[in-house]
PDB file of C-alpha atoms in Angstrom:
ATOM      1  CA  UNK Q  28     111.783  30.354 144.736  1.00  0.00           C
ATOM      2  CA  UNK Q  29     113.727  30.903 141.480  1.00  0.00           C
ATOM      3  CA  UNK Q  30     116.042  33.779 140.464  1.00  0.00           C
ATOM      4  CA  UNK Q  31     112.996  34.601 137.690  1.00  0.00           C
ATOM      5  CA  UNK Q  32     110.521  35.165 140.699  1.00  0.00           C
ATOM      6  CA  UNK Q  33     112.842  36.768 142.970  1.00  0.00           C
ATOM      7  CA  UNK Q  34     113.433  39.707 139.838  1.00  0.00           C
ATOM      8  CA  UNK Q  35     109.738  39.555 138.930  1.00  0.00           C
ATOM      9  CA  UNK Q  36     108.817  40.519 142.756  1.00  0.00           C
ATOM     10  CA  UNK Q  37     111.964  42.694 143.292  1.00  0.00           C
ATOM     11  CA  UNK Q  38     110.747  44.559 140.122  1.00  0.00           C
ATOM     12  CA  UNK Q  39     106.766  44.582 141.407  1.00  0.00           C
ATOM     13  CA  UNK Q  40     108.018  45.593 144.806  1.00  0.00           C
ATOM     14  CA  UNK Q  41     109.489  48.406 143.527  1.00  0.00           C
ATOM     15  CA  UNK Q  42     107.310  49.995 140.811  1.00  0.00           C
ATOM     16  CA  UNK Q  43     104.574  49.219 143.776  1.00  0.00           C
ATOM     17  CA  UNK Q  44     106.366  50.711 146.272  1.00  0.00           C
ATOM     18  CA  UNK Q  45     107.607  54.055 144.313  1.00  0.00           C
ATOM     19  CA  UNK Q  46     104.461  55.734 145.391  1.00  0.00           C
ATOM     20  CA  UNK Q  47     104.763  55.739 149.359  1.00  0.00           C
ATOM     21  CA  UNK Q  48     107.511  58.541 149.062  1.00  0.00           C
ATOM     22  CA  UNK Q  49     105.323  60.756 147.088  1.00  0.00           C
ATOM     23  CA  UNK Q  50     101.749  60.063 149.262  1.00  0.00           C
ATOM     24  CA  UNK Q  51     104.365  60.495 152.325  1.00  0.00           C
ATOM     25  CA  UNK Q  52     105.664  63.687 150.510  1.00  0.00           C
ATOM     26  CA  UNK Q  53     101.611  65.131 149.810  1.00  0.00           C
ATOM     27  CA  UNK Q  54     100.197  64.223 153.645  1.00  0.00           C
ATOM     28  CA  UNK Q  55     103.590  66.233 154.586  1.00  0.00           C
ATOM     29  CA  UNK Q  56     103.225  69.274 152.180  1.00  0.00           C
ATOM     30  CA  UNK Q  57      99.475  69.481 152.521  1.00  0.00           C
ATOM     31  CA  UNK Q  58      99.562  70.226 148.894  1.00  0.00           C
ATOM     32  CA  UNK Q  59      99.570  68.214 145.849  1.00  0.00           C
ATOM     33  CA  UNK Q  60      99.831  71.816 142.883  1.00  0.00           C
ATOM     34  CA  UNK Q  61     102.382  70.182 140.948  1.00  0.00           C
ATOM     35  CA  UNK Q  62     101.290  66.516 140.911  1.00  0.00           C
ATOM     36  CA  UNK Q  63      99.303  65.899 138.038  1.00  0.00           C
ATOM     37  CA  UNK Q  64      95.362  63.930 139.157  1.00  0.00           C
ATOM     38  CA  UNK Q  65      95.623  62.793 134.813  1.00  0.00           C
ATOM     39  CA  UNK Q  66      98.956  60.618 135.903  1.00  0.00           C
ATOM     40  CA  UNK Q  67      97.171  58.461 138.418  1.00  0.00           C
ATOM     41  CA  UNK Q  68      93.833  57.711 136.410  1.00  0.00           C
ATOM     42  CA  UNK Q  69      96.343  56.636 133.537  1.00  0.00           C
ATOM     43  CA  UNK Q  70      98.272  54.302 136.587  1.00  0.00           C
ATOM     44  CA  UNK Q  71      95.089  53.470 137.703  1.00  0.00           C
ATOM     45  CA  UNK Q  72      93.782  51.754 134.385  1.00  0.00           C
ATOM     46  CA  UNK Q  73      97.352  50.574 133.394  1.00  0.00           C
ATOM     47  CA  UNK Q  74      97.448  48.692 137.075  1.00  0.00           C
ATOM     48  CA  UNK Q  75      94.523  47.128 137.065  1.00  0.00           C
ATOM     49  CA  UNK Q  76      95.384  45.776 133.546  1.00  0.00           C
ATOM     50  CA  UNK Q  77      98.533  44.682 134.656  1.00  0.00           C
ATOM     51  CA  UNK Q  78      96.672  42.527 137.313  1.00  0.00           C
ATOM     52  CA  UNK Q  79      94.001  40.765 134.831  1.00  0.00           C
ATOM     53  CA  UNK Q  80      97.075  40.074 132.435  1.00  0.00           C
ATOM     54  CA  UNK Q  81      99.211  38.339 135.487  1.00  0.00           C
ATOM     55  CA  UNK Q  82      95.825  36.425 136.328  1.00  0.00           C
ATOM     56  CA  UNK Q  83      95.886  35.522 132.691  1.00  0.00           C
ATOM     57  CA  UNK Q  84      99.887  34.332 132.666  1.00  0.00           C
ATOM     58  CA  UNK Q  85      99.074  32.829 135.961  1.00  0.00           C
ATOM     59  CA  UNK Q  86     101.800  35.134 137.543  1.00  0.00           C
ATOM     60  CA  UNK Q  87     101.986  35.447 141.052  1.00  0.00           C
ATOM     61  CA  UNK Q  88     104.299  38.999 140.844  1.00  0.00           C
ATOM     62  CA  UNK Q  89     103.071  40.676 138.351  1.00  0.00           C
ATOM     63  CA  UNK Q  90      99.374  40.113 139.744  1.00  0.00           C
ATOM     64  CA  UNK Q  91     100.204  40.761 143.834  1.00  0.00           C
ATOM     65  CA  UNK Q  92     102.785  43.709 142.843  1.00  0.00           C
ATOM     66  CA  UNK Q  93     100.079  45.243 140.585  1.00  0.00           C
ATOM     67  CA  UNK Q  94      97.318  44.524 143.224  1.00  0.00           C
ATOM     68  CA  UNK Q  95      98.909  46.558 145.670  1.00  0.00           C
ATOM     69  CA  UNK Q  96      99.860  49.726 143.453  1.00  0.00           C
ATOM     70  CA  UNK Q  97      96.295  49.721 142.343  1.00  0.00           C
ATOM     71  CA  UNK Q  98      95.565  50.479 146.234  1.00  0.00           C
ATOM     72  CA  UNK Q  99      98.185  53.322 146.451  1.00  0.00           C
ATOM     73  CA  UNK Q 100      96.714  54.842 142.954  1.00  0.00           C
ATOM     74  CA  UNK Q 101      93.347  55.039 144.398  1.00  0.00           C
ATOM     75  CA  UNK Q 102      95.197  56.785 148.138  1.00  0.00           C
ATOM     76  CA  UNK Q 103      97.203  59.283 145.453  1.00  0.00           C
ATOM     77  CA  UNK Q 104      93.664  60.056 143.685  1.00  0.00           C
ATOM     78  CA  UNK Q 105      91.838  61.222 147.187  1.00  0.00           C
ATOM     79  CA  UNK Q 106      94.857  62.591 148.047  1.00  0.00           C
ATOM     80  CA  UNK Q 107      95.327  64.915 145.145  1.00  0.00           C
ATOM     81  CA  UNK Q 108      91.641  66.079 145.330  1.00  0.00           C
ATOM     82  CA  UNK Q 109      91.975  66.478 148.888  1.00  0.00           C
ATOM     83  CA  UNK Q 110      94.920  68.776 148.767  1.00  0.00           C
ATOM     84  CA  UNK Q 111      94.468  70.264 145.556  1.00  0.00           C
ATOM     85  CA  UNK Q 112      91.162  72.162 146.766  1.00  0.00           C
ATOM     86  CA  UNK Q 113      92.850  73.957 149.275  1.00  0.00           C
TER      87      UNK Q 113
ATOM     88  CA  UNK U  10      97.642  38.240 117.850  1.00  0.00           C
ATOM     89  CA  UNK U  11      95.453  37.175 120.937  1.00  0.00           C
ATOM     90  CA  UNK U  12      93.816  38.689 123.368  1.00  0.00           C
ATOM     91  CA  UNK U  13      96.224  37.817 126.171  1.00  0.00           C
ATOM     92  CA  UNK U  14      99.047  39.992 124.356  1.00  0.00           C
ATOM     93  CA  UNK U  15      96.687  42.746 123.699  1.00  0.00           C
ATOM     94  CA  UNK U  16      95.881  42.843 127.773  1.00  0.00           C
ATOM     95  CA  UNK U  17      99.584  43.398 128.427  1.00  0.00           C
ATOM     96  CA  UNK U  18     100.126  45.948 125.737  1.00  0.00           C
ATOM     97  CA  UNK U  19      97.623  47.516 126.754  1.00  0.00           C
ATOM     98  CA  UNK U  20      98.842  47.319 130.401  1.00  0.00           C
ATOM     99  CA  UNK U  21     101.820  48.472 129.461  1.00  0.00           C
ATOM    100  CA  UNK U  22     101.371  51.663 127.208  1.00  0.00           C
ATOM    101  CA  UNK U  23      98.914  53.069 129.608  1.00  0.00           C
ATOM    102  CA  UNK U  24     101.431  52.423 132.917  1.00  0.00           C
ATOM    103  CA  UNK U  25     104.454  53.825 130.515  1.00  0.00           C
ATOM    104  CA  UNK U  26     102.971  56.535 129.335  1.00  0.00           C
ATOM    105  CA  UNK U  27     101.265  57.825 132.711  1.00  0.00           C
ATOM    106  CA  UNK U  28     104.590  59.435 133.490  1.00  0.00           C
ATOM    107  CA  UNK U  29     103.866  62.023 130.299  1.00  0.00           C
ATOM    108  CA  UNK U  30     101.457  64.198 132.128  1.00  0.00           C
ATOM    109  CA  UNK U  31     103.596  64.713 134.815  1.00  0.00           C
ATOM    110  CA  UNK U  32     106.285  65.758 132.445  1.00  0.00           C
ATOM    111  CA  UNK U  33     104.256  67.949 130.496  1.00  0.00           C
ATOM    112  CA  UNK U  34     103.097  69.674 134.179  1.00  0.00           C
ATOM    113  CA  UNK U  35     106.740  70.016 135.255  1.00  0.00           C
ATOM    114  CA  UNK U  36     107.595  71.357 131.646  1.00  0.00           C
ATOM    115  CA  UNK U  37     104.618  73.802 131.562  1.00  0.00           C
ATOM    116  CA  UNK U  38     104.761  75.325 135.723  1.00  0.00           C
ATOM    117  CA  UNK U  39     108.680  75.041 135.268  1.00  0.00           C
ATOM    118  CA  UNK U  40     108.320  73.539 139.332  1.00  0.00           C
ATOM    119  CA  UNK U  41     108.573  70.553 141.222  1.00  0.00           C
ATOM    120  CA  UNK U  42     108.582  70.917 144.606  1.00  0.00           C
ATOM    121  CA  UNK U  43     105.453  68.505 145.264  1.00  0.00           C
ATOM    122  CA  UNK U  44     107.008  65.871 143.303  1.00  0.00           C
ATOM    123  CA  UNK U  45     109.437  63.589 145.046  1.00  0.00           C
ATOM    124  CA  UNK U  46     112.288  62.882 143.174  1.00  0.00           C
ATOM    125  CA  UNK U  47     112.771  59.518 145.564  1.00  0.00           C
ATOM    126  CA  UNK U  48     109.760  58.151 143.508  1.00  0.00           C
ATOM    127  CA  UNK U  49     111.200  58.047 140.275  1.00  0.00           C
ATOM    128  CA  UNK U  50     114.832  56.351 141.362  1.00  0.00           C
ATOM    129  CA  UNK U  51     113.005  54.044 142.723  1.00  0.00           C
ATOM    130  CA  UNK U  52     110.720  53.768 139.722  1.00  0.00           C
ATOM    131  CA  UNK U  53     113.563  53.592 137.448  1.00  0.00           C
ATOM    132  CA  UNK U  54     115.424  50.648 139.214  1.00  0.00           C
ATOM    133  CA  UNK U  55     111.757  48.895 139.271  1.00  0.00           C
ATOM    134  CA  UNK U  56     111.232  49.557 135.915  1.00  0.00           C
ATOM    135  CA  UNK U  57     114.619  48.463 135.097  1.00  0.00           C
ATOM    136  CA  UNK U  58     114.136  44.770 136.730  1.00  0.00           C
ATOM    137  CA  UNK U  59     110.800  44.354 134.482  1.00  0.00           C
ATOM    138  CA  UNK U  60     112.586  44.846 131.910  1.00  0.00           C
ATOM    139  CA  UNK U  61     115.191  41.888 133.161  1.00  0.00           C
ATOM    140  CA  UNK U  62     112.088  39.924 133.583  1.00  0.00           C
ATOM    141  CA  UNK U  63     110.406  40.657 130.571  1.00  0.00           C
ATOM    142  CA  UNK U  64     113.397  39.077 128.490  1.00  0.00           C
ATOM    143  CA  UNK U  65     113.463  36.191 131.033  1.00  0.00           C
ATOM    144  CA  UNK U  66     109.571  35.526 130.581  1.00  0.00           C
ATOM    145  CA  UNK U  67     110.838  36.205 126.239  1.00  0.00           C
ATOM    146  CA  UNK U  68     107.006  38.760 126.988  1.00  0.00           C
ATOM    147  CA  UNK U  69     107.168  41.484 125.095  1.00  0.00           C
ATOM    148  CA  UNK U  70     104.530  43.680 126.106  1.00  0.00           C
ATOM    149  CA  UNK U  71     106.612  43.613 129.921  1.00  0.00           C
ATOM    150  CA  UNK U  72     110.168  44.648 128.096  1.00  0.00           C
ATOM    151  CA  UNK U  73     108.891  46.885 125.538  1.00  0.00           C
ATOM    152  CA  UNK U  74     106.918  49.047 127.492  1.00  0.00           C
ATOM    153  CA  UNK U  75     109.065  48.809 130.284  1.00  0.00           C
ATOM    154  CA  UNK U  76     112.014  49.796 128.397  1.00  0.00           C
ATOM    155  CA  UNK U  77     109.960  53.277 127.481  1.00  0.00           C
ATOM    156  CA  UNK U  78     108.753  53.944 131.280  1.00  0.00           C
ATOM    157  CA  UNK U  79     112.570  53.385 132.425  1.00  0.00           C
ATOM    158  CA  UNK U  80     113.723  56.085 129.508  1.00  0.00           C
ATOM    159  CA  UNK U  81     110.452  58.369 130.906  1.00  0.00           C
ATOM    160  CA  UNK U  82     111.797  57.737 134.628  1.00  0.00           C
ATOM    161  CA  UNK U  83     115.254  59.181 133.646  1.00  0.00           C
ATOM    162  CA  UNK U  84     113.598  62.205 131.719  1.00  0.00           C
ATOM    163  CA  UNK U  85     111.472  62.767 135.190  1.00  0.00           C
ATOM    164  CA  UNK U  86     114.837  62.697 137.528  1.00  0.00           C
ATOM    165  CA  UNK U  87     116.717  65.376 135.272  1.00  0.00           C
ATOM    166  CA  UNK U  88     113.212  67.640 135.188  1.00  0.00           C
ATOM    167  CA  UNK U  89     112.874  67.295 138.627  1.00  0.00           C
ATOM    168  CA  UNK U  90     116.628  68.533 139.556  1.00  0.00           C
ATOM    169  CA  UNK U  91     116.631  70.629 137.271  1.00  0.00           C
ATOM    170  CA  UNK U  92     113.297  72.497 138.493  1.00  0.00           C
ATOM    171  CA  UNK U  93     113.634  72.190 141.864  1.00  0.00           C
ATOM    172  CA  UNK U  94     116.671  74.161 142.249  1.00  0.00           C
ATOM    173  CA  UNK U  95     115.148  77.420 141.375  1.00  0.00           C
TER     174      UNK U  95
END
């Protein structure tokens, strides 16, 4: 593996990862008031661009990296309609 | 230009700018307790190493917008001590 894929999933690892703390921080709480739902549609879109556009450079960490936050956005989404009802 | 570069722009502005609703919440309910500030050093770091790999792919739609969500990261951190301490 080159140094170019080692940043690429070091990068995608941690833009993908930067939502655990915050669905960890909501199921926690029980409350989600000052997370905005807007944010995670935005992600949501932006993510699953990100994936079609590392399919189309034939890029292994932008597409897996972007694959997985696409998962958490959906999680946060529930999550914040879940919570935010209460 | 083609349609390839439009897919990552596009990508790109929507992930960057997803962090401006969140802003605008913190600015307008002057709290952040439900947001974790964990997410956004982490975020910033990831954003960071896109941008690294943006210039070593020469792909501008990765550094560009990249470069914006790492200066909307920093904006989030200093909201997010600054509210949370009331």
């Amino acid at each position: 593996m080159d140094v170019k894929t080692i940043i690429g999933f070091s990068a995608g690892i941690l833009t993908a990862i930067s939502s655990i703390p915050q669905i960890i921080k909501i199921l926690k709480d029980k409350k989600a008031q000052a997370v905005s739902p807007l944010m995670f549609f935005v992600l949501l879109v932006g993510n699953l661009l990100w994936c079609w556009y590392g399919v189309m450079l034939n890029d292994l960490p932008i597409t897996l990296t972007n694959g997985f936050s696409t998962i958490c956005d959906i999680l946060m989404i529930i999550l914040n309609y879940k919570y935010s009802k209460k």
